[in-house]
Amino acid sequence: MLGLRAEGLGKEFTTAGVLALRDLNLEVEQGGFMSVIGPSGCGKSTLLRIFSDLAEPTSGIAEVNGKSPREARIAREFGVVFQSPNLLAWRTVLRNVMLPLQVMGIDRAERQQTAHKMLDLVGLSEFARHHPLQLSGGMQQRVAIARALSMNPSVLFMDEPFGALDEITRDRLNLELMRIWSQLSATILFITHSITEAVLLSTQVAVMSGRPGHIHKVIDIDLAHPRTAETREDPRFYKHVLDVRRALTEASHE
Amino acid sequence: MSDTTLADAIQADTDSGRRLRVRAEIPWLTIVAPAVFFVAFIGAWELLVKVRDIHVLLLPAPSVIWRQFVEDFSLLRVLAKNTAIESLKGVLIGAVMAIGLAGLVQPVGWLNKSLLMYSSTIKALPIVALYPLCTVFFGITSAAVVAMVAIGITPIMYTFAARGFSGTSQEDDLMRSISAGRFIRFRFLVLPRALPYVMAGMKTAVPLSIIVAIISEYFGGRVTTLGSHIRRESQQLHTPEMWSAIVMACLLGIVAFGAVSLLDRYFLRWHTSRRDD
Ligand SMILES: Nc1ncnc2c1ncn2[C@@H]1O[C@H](COP(=O)(O)OP(=O)(O)OP(=O)(O)O)[C@@H](O)[C@H]1O
Ligand SMILES: [Mg+2]
């Protein structure tokens, strides 16, 4: 069974008259980490929203763990990390992380325990009682990751989660994400505009081209795991970066 | 990056978050300046009355009013309590009606829009003029005053609540992605998201409720209330007694506003405007 599968996927925004996706095909192994990169407006967010059942495709099939996105959502098999942290400002950090568990009806003691474990994982245990607006942007995004992970999803969708952060913070969160991914063995679909980020994190990089959006090329990244800061000094890292850059240039001129 | 540097980096990020919580400066200017002004004003008043020898029935000196206030205090306290209870009942009824209505109507766009238009219009009308009608329905009772306050409060609270409920945001996507049902979405997202608006409405509504209550009582309410007391004393030219009742009315307004502000502070301690920066 595949973690994610899209076949002949199409999406048209009829009122706006925009054909966002056409005949998009994609496969991600369970436990795989796929980054999606492509020019702005090519339909990356649309693709992720279809997989996470926030938007309906107009044609084709999307599957998450062999189920329809809707079934997978109701079975709570995936978590979503949005571009902005989307924390509920009136809840403490801990209660934000507990939110999905509370919605699932898990009892108080257990959800507290799980939430504390997730906060540990993202290194924010001592901020459990703070309110989101008392945290920096990077910390808020880590809380959002902890929240997405609290349901113990087997698939994680991330739409430019570190897009608004500075380079250093971003590097650090990338390494943290690698560590978390290796501990959880989840399937991840990760949207980014950064080529180095895509290469550093992924087992595969999908390069999209737009108007209408489709997959231009999928590039396998055969760098060893676990990926660390040293991975960037590997000569193969640069080869992959150049491959992706070339594919992205092609896709932009297509 | 080795494990220790990773830990250091997390620590640095963590520290930068801690630095965000800077203690707010004590606002001397906002306390001291108004206090000085108040003392100067009272002093000038006292002086004016003494120097020009103004008759006590025309304008009593602050010292006379104060003595009267102390003398009448036990009576005024009871009157103020009754007025406060009437306004509070009216506010609660009005707020519950307005919030309930706004919550129910919110999904129906056109209905929400037309109700909003009505409430904005009603807000601009001199609704106290409706008081005689209230007394037709309720007689000269406490209930008439409560009804008047509720009528005055409802359109204000409706506009605020409707604005609070109308916000859609990315948090709606979040709620859907964790498969939250309608009820949970309402309780965990829609209601708290509307709270800043509701509290802003209360800050306007509560002082107004006391004004409406006192005016309604003035035009005919239960005898043991501030409004009817003020009317009686003014009709009998008991000017110092009237002034001491007015002082009590002002105190009541200040206490009510202070109470709402405290509630606001407590409920919205997470809010952007409370961030210490
Ligand atoms: N709700 C919508 N209604 C109408 N058109 C939409 C809607 N959402 C997206 N689109 C259009 O679909 C296309 C793809 O949008 P999408 O947000 O998926 O791009 P993207 O690849 O995520 O871009 P970016 O990198 O800038 O985030 C764009 O042309 C956009 O204008
Ligand atoms: Mg996007």
Coordinates of C-alpha atoms and ligand atoms in Angstrom, one line a residue:
Chain A
M1 CA 0.0 0.0 0.0
L2 CA 1.2 3.5 -0.9
G3 CA 1.2 6.4 1.6
L4 CA 0.0 8.8 -1.0
R5 CA -1.3 8.4 -4.5
A6 CA -2.7 10.7 -7.0
E7 CA -3.9 9.6 -10.4
G8 CA -5.1 11.9 -13.2
L9 CA -5.9 14.5 -10.6
G10 CA -7.5 17.7 -11.8
K11 CA -8.8 20.8 -10.1
E12 CA -10.7 23.7 -11.6
F13 CA -11.8 26.7 -9.6
T14 CA -14.9 27.3 -11.7
T15 CA -16.0 30.7 -10.4
A16 CA -12.5 32.1 -10.9
G17 CA -12.1 30.2 -14.1
V18 CA -8.7 28.8 -13.0
L19 CA -7.5 25.4 -14.0
A20 CA -5.1 24.8 -11.0
L21 CA -4.2 21.1 -11.7
R22 CA -4.5 18.8 -14.7
D23 CA -3.7 15.1 -14.9
L24 CA -1.4 15.1 -12.0
N25 CA 0.1 11.8 -11.1
L26 CA 2.1 11.1 -7.9
E27 CA 3.1 8.2 -5.6
V28 CA 4.8 8.3 -2.2
E29 CA 5.8 5.2 -0.4
Q30 CA 4.7 4.7 3.2
G31 CA 7.3 6.3 5.4
G32 CA 8.6 8.3 2.5
F33 CA 9.5 12.0 2.7
M34 CA 8.5 13.8 -0.5
S35 CA 9.1 17.5 -1.0
V36 CA 7.1 19.4 -3.6
I37 CA 8.8 22.4 -5.2
G38 CA 7.6 24.6 -8.1
P39 CA 7.0 28.1 -9.2
S40 CA 4.6 30.2 -7.2
G41 CA 0.9 29.6 -8.2
C42 CA 1.6 26.2 -9.8
G43 CA -0.8 24.4 -7.5
K44 CA 1.2 23.0 -4.7
S45 CA -1.1 24.2 -1.9
T46 CA -4.1 23.0 -4.0
L47 CA -2.6 19.5 -4.2
L48 CA -2.0 19.4 -0.5
R49 CA -5.5 20.7 0.2
I50 CA -7.0 18.0 -1.9
F51 CA -4.9 15.3 -0.1
S52 CA -6.0 16.7 3.3
D53 CA -9.6 16.9 2.3
L54 CA -9.8 20.7 2.5
A55 CA -10.6 20.9 -1.2
E56 CA -12.4 18.5 -3.6
P57 CA -10.7 17.5 -6.9
T58 CA -12.8 18.0 -10.0
S59 CA -11.4 14.9 -11.6
G60 CA -9.1 12.0 -10.9
I61 CA -8.3 10.1 -7.7
A62 CA -6.4 11.1 -4.5
E63 CA -5.6 8.4 -1.9
V64 CA -4.1 8.6 1.6
N65 CA -3.1 5.2 2.9
G66 CA -5.3 3.6 0.2
K67 CA -8.3 5.5 1.4
S68 CA -10.1 8.6 0.1
P69 CA -8.9 11.8 1.8
R70 CA -12.2 12.1 3.5
E71 CA -12.1 8.6 5.0
A72 CA -8.5 9.2 6.0
R73 CA -9.4 12.5 7.7
I74 CA -12.3 11.0 9.6
A75 CA -10.0 8.1 10.7
R76 CA -7.5 10.9 11.7
E77 CA -4.7 9.3 9.8
F78 CA -3.0 12.6 8.9
G79 CA -2.0 15.8 10.5
V80 CA -1.6 19.2 8.8
V81 CA 1.0 21.9 9.5
F82 CA -0.1 25.1 7.8
Q83 CA 2.1 27.9 6.5
S84 CA 1.1 30.1 9.5
P85 CA 1.1 28.3 12.9
N86 CA -2.8 28.7 13.3
L87 CA -2.6 28.3 17.1
L88 CA -5.7 29.2 19.1
A89 CA -4.5 32.3 20.9
W90 CA -6.7 31.8 23.9
R91 CA -5.4 28.4 24.7
T92 CA -2.0 27.7 26.4
V93 CA 0.6 25.9 24.4
L94 CA -0.2 22.6 26.2
R95 CA -3.9 23.0 25.5
N96 CA -3.2 23.8 21.8
V97 CA -1.3 20.6 21.5
M98 CA -4.1 18.7 23.3
L99 CA -6.8 20.1 21.0
P100 CA -6.9 17.2 18.5
L101 CA -6.9 14.7 21.3
Q102 CA -9.7 16.6 23.0
V103 CA -11.7 16.5 19.8
M104 CA -11.1 12.8 19.6
G105 CA -12.5 12.4 23.1
I106 CA -9.4 11.0 24.7
D107 CA -9.5 11.4 28.5
R108 CA -7.7 14.2 30.2
A109 CA -4.8 12.3 31.8
E110 CA -3.9 10.5 28.6
R111 CA -4.0 13.6 26.5
Q112 CA -1.9 15.6 28.9
Q113 CA 0.7 12.9 28.9
T114 CA 0.7 12.7 25.1
A115 CA 0.9 16.5 24.7
H116 CA 3.8 16.7 27.1
K117 CA 5.6 14.0 25.2
M118 CA 5.1 16.0 21.9
L119 CA 6.3 19.2 23.5
D120 CA 9.4 17.4 24.6
L121 CA 9.9 16.2 21.1
V122 CA 9.9 19.8 19.8
G123 CA 11.9 21.0 22.8
L124 CA 9.3 23.3 24.3
S125 CA 8.3 21.5 27.5
E126 CA 9.0 24.5 29.7
F127 CA 6.6 26.6 27.6
A128 CA 3.6 24.4 28.2
R129 CA 1.8 27.0 30.2
H130 CA 2.5 30.0 28.0
H131 CA 0.1 31.5 25.5
P132 CA 1.0 31.4 21.8
L133 CA 1.5 35.2 21.6
Q134 CA 4.3 35.0 24.1
L135 CA 6.3 32.8 21.8
S136 CA 8.5 33.6 18.8
G137 CA 7.4 32.6 15.3
G138 CA 9.7 29.6 15.2
M139 CA 8.5 28.4 18.5
Q140 CA 4.9 28.8 17.4
Q141 CA 5.6 26.7 14.4
R142 CA 7.1 24.0 16.6
V143 CA 4.0 24.0 18.7
A144 CA 2.0 23.6 15.5
I145 CA 4.1 20.6 14.6
A146 CA 3.7 19.1 18.1
R147 CA -0.1 19.5 17.6
A148 CA -0.1 17.8 14.2
L149 CA 1.9 14.9 15.7
S150 CA -0.2 14.5 18.8
M151 CA -2.8 12.4 17.0
N152 CA 0.0 10.1 16.1
P153 CA -0.8 10.4 12.3
S154 CA 0.9 8.1 9.8
V155 CA 0.9 10.9 7.3
L156 CA 2.0 14.6 7.8
F157 CA 1.1 17.4 5.3
M158 CA 3.3 20.5 5.6
D159 CA 2.7 23.6 3.5
E160 CA 5.8 25.8 3.6
P161 CA 5.9 25.4 7.4
F162 CA 9.2 27.3 7.7
G163 CA 8.6 29.8 4.9
A164 CA 8.3 32.7 7.3
L165 CA 11.4 32.0 9.3
D166 CA 15.0 33.2 9.1
E167 CA 17.6 30.9 7.5
I168 CA 19.2 29.8 10.8
T169 CA 16.0 29.0 12.6
R170 CA 14.9 27.2 9.5
D171 CA 18.1 25.0 9.4
R172 CA 17.6 24.1 13.0
L173 CA 13.9 23.2 12.5
N174 CA 14.8 21.1 9.4
L175 CA 17.2 19.0 11.5
E176 CA 14.6 18.7 14.2
L177 CA 12.1 17.6 11.6
M178 CA 14.6 14.9 10.4
R179 CA 15.0 13.7 13.9
I180 CA 11.2 13.5 14.5
W181 CA 10.6 11.8 11.2
S182 CA 13.2 9.1 11.9
Q183 CA 11.5 8.5 15.3
L184 CA 8.0 8.3 13.9
S185 CA 8.4 6.8 10.5
A186 CA 5.5 8.8 9.1
T187 CA 4.9 9.6 5.4
I188 CA 5.5 13.3 4.8
L189 CA 4.4 15.6 2.0
F190 CA 6.4 18.8 2.4
I191 CA 5.9 21.9 0.3
T192 CA 8.8 24.3 0.0
H193 CA 10.4 27.0 -2.1
S194 CA 13.9 26.2 -1.0
I195 CA 15.9 23.8 -3.1
T196 CA 18.5 23.0 -0.4
E197 CA 15.7 22.4 2.2
A198 CA 14.0 20.0 -0.2
V199 CA 17.2 18.1 -0.9
L200 CA 18.3 18.0 2.7
L201 CA 15.0 16.6 3.9
S202 CA 13.5 14.3 1.3
T203 CA 13.8 10.9 0.0
Q204 CA 12.2 12.2 -3.2
V205 CA 11.7 15.7 -4.6
A206 CA 8.8 16.3 -6.9
V207 CA 9.2 19.3 -9.2
M208 CA 5.9 20.8 -10.3
S209 CA 5.2 23.1 -13.2
G210 CA 2.2 25.3 -13.5
R211 CA -0.7 26.4 -15.7
P212 CA -2.2 24.0 -15.2
G213 CA -0.2 22.3 -12.4
H214 CA 1.3 18.9 -12.9
I215 CA 4.4 16.9 -11.8
H216 CA 7.3 17.8 -14.1
K217 CA 9.8 15.4 -12.7
V218 CA 10.5 13.3 -9.6
I219 CA 14.1 13.2 -8.4
D220 CA 15.3 10.5 -5.9
I221 CA 17.6 11.7 -3.3
D222 CA 20.0 8.9 -2.3
L223 CA 21.7 10.6 0.6
A224 CA 22.4 8.5 3.7
H225 CA 20.1 8.8 6.8
P226 CA 20.1 10.3 9.3
R227 CA 20.7 13.6 7.6
T228 CA 22.7 16.1 9.6
A229 CA 24.4 19.4 9.1
E230 CA 27.3 17.5 7.6
T231 CA 25.0 16.1 4.8
R232 CA 25.3 19.5 3.2
E233 CA 29.0 19.0 2.7
D234 CA 28.5 15.7 0.8
P235 CA 29.4 16.2 -2.9
R236 CA 26.2 14.3 -3.8
F237 CA 24.2 16.9 -2.0
Y238 CA 25.4 19.5 -4.5
K239 CA 24.7 17.2 -7.4
H240 CA 21.1 16.8 -6.3
V241 CA 20.7 20.5 -5.7
L242 CA 21.9 21.2 -9.2
D243 CA 19.5 18.5 -10.6
V244 CA 16.6 20.0 -8.8
R245 CA 17.6 23.5 -9.9
R246 CA 17.8 22.4 -13.5
A247 CA 14.4 20.6 -13.3
L248 CA 12.9 23.7 -11.7
T249 CA 14.2 26.0 -14.4
E250 CA 12.8 23.6 -17.1
A251 CA 9.5 23.5 -15.3
S252 CA 9.3 27.3 -15.1
H253 CA 9.9 27.7 -18.8
E254 CA 7.7 24.9 -19.8
Chain B
M1 CA 25.5 20.1 13.8
S2 CA 26.2 17.9 16.8
D3 CA 23.6 17.2 19.5
T4 CA 25.0 19.7 21.9
T5 CA 24.9 22.6 19.4
L6 CA 21.4 21.6 18.5
A7 CA 20.4 21.8 22.1
D8 CA 22.2 25.2 22.4
A9 CA 20.3 26.4 19.4
I10 CA 17.0 25.3 20.8
Q11 CA 17.9 27.0 24.1
A12 CA 18.7 30.3 22.2
D13 CA 15.3 30.2 20.5
T14 CA 13.7 29.5 23.8
D15 CA 15.5 32.4 25.5
S16 CA 14.4 34.8 22.8
G17 CA 10.8 33.7 23.5
R18 CA 11.3 34.4 27.2
R19 CA 12.6 37.9 26.4
L20 CA 9.2 38.7 24.8
R21 CA 7.7 39.0 28.3
V22 CA 8.9 42.4 29.3
R23 CA 7.3 44.0 32.3
A24 CA 5.0 46.9 31.4
E25 CA 6.0 50.3 32.8
I26 CA 3.8 51.7 35.5
P27 CA 1.8 54.5 33.8
W28 CA 2.4 57.4 36.2
L29 CA 1.1 59.9 33.7
T30 CA -2.3 58.1 33.3
I31 CA -2.8 58.0 37.1
V32 CA -1.1 61.1 38.5
A33 CA -2.1 63.7 35.9
P34 CA -5.9 63.0 36.1
A35 CA -5.7 62.9 39.9
V36 CA -4.0 66.3 40.0
F37 CA -6.6 67.6 37.6
F38 CA -9.5 66.2 39.7
V39 CA -8.1 67.9 42.9
A40 CA -7.7 71.2 41.1
F41 CA -11.2 71.0 39.7
I42 CA -12.8 70.3 43.1
G43 CA -10.7 73.1 44.7
A44 CA -11.7 75.6 42.0
W45 CA -15.4 74.7 42.5
E46 CA -15.2 75.0 46.3
L47 CA -13.4 78.4 45.9
L48 CA -15.9 79.7 43.4
V49 CA -18.9 78.8 45.6
K50 CA -17.2 80.5 48.7
V51 CA -16.0 83.6 46.9
R52 CA -19.1 84.3 44.9
D53 CA -21.3 83.2 47.8
I54 CA -23.5 81.0 45.6
H55 CA -26.7 79.8 47.3
V56 CA -26.6 76.1 48.4
L57 CA -29.9 75.4 46.5
L58 CA -28.3 76.6 43.3
L59 CA -24.8 75.0 43.5
P60 CA -23.6 73.4 46.7
A61 CA -19.9 73.4 47.4
P62 CA -18.1 70.0 47.1
S63 CA -17.6 70.0 50.9
V64 CA -21.4 70.3 51.5
I65 CA -22.1 67.6 48.9
W66 CA -19.5 65.3 50.6
R67 CA -21.1 65.9 54.1
Q68 CA -24.5 65.1 52.6
F69 CA -23.1 62.0 50.9
V70 CA -21.7 60.7 54.1
E71 CA -24.9 61.4 55.9
D72 CA -27.1 59.7 53.2
F73 CA -24.7 56.9 52.5
S74 CA -26.6 54.0 54.1
L75 CA -29.8 55.0 52.1
L76 CA -27.9 55.7 48.9
R77 CA -26.2 52.3 49.1
V78 CA -29.5 50.5 49.1
L79 CA -30.8 52.7 46.2
A80 CA -27.6 52.1 44.2
K81 CA -27.8 48.3 44.9
N82 CA -31.4 48.2 43.5
T83 CA -30.4 50.3 40.4
A84 CA -27.3 48.1 39.9
I85 CA -29.4 44.9 40.0
E86 CA -31.9 46.3 37.5
S87 CA -29.1 47.3 35.1
L88 CA -27.3 44.0 35.5
K89 CA -30.5 42.0 34.8
G90 CA -31.1 44.1 31.8
V91 CA -27.6 43.7 30.5
L92 CA -27.6 40.0 31.0
I93 CA -31.0 39.6 29.2
G94 CA -29.9 41.9 26.4
A95 CA -26.5 40.3 26.0
V96 CA -27.9 36.7 26.0
M97 CA -30.6 37.6 23.5
A98 CA -28.1 39.4 21.2
I99 CA -25.4 36.8 21.4
G100 CA -27.8 34.0 20.9
L101 CA -29.5 35.7 18.0
A102 CA -26.2 36.5 16.4
G103 CA -25.0 32.9 16.8
L104 CA -28.2 31.5 15.3
V105 CA -28.4 33.9 12.4
Q106 CA -24.7 34.0 11.5
P107 CA -24.9 31.1 9.0
V108 CA -27.7 32.8 7.1
G109 CA -25.9 35.7 5.3
W110 CA -28.8 37.9 4.2
L111 CA -30.7 37.6 7.5
N112 CA -27.5 38.5 9.4
K113 CA -27.0 41.5 7.1
S114 CA -30.5 42.9 7.5
L115 CA -30.5 42.4 11.3
L116 CA -27.1 44.2 11.4
M117 CA -28.7 47.1 9.5
Y118 CA -31.6 47.2 11.9
S119 CA -29.4 47.1 15.0
S120 CA -27.2 49.9 13.7
T121 CA -30.3 52.0 13.1
I122 CA -31.9 51.2 16.4
K123 CA -28.6 52.1 18.1
A124 CA -28.9 55.6 16.8
L125 CA -32.5 56.1 18.1
P126 CA -33.3 57.7 21.4
I127 CA -34.7 54.4 22.7
V128 CA -35.4 55.8 26.2
A129 CA -38.4 57.4 24.6
L130 CA -39.9 53.9 24.5
Y131 CA -40.0 53.8 28.3
P132 CA -43.7 54.9 28.5
L133 CA -44.5 51.9 26.3
C134 CA -42.6 49.6 28.7
T135 CA -44.7 50.9 31.6
V136 CA -47.8 50.2 29.6
F137 CA -46.8 46.5 29.4
F138 CA -45.1 46.2 32.8
G139 CA -46.6 49.0 34.9
I140 CA -44.3 51.2 37.0
T141 CA -42.2 48.3 38.2
S142 CA -38.7 47.2 38.3
A143 CA -39.5 44.9 35.3
A144 CA -40.2 47.9 33.1
V145 CA -36.7 49.3 33.9
V146 CA -35.1 46.0 33.2
A147 CA -36.9 45.7 29.9
M148 CA -35.8 49.2 29.0
V149 CA -32.2 48.4 29.7
A150 CA -32.4 45.1 27.7
I151 CA -34.0 46.9 24.8
G152 CA -31.2 49.5 24.9
I153 CA -28.4 46.9 25.2
T154 CA -29.5 44.3 22.6
P155 CA -28.7 46.2 19.4
I156 CA -25.3 47.3 20.7
M157 CA -24.4 43.8 21.7
Y158 CA -25.8 42.4 18.5
T159 CA -23.5 44.5 16.3
F160 CA -20.5 43.5 18.4
A161 CA -21.4 39.8 18.6
A162 CA -22.2 39.6 14.9
R163 CA -18.8 41.0 14.0
G164 CA -17.2 38.5 16.3
F165 CA -19.0 35.5 14.8
S166 CA -18.5 36.6 11.2
G167 CA -14.7 36.0 11.2
T168 CA -13.6 33.1 9.2
S169 CA -10.0 32.2 9.4
Q170 CA -7.4 29.6 8.7
E171 CA -8.3 28.1 12.1
D172 CA -11.4 26.8 10.3
D173 CA -9.2 24.7 8.1
L174 CA -7.4 23.4 11.2
M175 CA -10.7 22.4 12.8
R176 CA -11.7 20.6 9.7
S177 CA -8.4 18.8 9.4
I178 CA -8.8 17.3 12.9
S179 CA -12.4 16.4 12.0
A180 CA -14.0 18.6 14.7
G181 CA -17.8 18.5 14.6
R182 CA -20.1 21.5 14.4
F183 CA -20.6 21.8 18.1
I184 CA -17.0 21.4 19.0
R185 CA -16.0 23.9 16.4
F186 CA -18.5 26.4 17.9
R187 CA -17.3 25.9 21.4
F188 CA -13.6 25.7 20.8
L189 CA -13.2 28.2 18.0
V190 CA -16.2 30.4 17.1
L191 CA -17.2 31.3 20.6
P192 CA -13.7 32.2 22.0
R193 CA -12.9 34.0 18.7
A194 CA -15.9 36.2 19.3
L195 CA -15.1 36.9 22.9
P196 CA -12.9 40.1 22.3
Y197 CA -15.8 41.6 20.4
V198 CA -18.3 40.6 23.1
M199 CA -16.1 42.1 25.8
A200 CA -15.7 45.3 23.8
G201 CA -19.5 45.4 23.5
M202 CA -19.8 44.9 27.2
K203 CA -17.5 47.9 27.9
T204 CA -20.0 50.1 26.1
A205 CA -23.1 48.3 27.2
V206 CA -22.6 48.2 31.0
P207 CA -22.0 51.9 31.6
L208 CA -24.9 52.6 29.2
S209 CA -27.1 50.2 31.1
I210 CA -26.7 52.3 34.2
I211 CA -27.6 55.5 32.4
V212 CA -30.7 53.9 30.9
A213 CA -31.7 52.4 34.2
I214 CA -31.4 55.7 36.1
I215 CA -33.2 57.7 33.4
S216 CA -36.0 55.1 33.3
E217 CA -36.3 55.2 37.1
Y218 CA -36.4 59.0 36.9
F219 CA -39.4 58.8 34.6
G220 CA -41.2 56.5 37.0
G221 CA -39.7 53.4 38.5
R222 CA -39.6 51.7 41.9
V223 CA -39.3 54.3 44.7
T224 CA -36.2 52.7 46.2
T225 CA -33.9 53.4 43.2
L226 CA -31.3 56.1 42.4
G227 CA -33.3 57.6 39.5
S228 CA -36.6 58.1 41.4
H229 CA -34.7 59.4 44.4
I230 CA -33.0 62.0 42.2
R231 CA -36.3 63.0 40.8
R232 CA -37.9 63.4 44.3
E233 CA -35.1 65.4 45.7
S234 CA -34.9 67.7 42.7
Q235 CA -38.6 68.3 42.8
Q236 CA -38.4 69.3 46.5
L237 CA -35.3 71.5 45.7
H238 CA -33.2 69.4 48.0
T239 CA -30.1 70.2 45.9
P240 CA -27.4 68.8 48.2
E241 CA -29.3 65.5 48.5
M242 CA -29.7 65.4 44.8
W243 CA -26.0 66.0 44.3
S244 CA -25.0 63.3 46.8
A245 CA -27.3 60.9 44.8
I246 CA -25.5 62.0 41.6
V247 CA -22.2 61.3 43.3
M248 CA -23.4 57.8 44.1
A249 CA -24.6 57.3 40.5
C250 CA -21.1 58.3 39.2
L251 CA -19.5 55.9 41.7
L252 CA -21.8 53.1 40.5
G253 CA -20.8 53.8 36.9
I254 CA -17.1 53.8 37.7
V255 CA -17.4 50.5 39.7
A256 CA -19.4 48.9 36.9
F257 CA -16.9 49.9 34.3
G258 CA -14.0 48.8 36.5
A259 CA -15.7 45.4 37.0
V260 CA -16.1 44.9 33.2
S261 CA -12.5 46.0 32.6
L262 CA -11.3 43.4 35.1
L263 CA -13.4 40.7 33.5
D264 CA -12.0 41.8 30.1
R265 CA -8.5 41.6 31.4
Y266 CA -9.1 38.1 32.8
F267 CA -10.9 36.7 29.8
L268 CA -8.6 38.2 27.2
R269 CA -5.3 37.8 28.9
W270 CA -4.1 35.9 25.8
H271 CA -5.2 38.6 23.4
T272 CA -2.8 40.5 21.1
S273 CA -3.5 43.8 22.8
R274 CA -2.3 42.3 26.0
R275 CA 1.1 41.2 24.7
D276 CA 3.7 43.0 26.8
D277 CA 5.6 44.8 24.0
Ligands
LIG1 N1 -9.9 29.2 -3.7 C1 -9.4 29.5 -4.9 N2 -10.2 30.1 -5.8 C2 -9.8 30.4 -7.1 N3 -8.5 30.1 -7.5 C3 -7.7 29.6 -6.6 C4 -8.1 29.2 -5.3 N4 -7.0 28.7 -4.7 C5 -6.0 28.7 -5.6 N5 -6.4 29.2 -6.7 C6 -5.6 29.3 -8.0 O1 -5.0 28.1 -8.3 C7 -3.7 28.2 -8.7 C8 -2.8 27.4 -7.7 O2 -2.8 28.0 -6.4 P1 -2.0 27.4 -5.2 O3 -2.3 28.2 -4.0 O4 -2.2 25.9 -5.2 O5 -0.5 27.7 -5.7 P2 0.9 27.4 -4.9 O6 1.7 26.5 -5.8 O7 0.6 26.9 -3.6 O8 1.5 28.8 -4.9 P3 2.5 29.4 -3.8 O9 3.9 28.8 -4.0 O10 2.6 30.9 -4.1 O11 2.0 29.1 -2.5 C9 -3.4 29.7 -8.6 O12 -3.5 30.2 -10.0 C10 -4.4 30.3 -7.8 O13 -4.8 31.6 -8.2
MG2 MG 0.9 27.7 -1.6

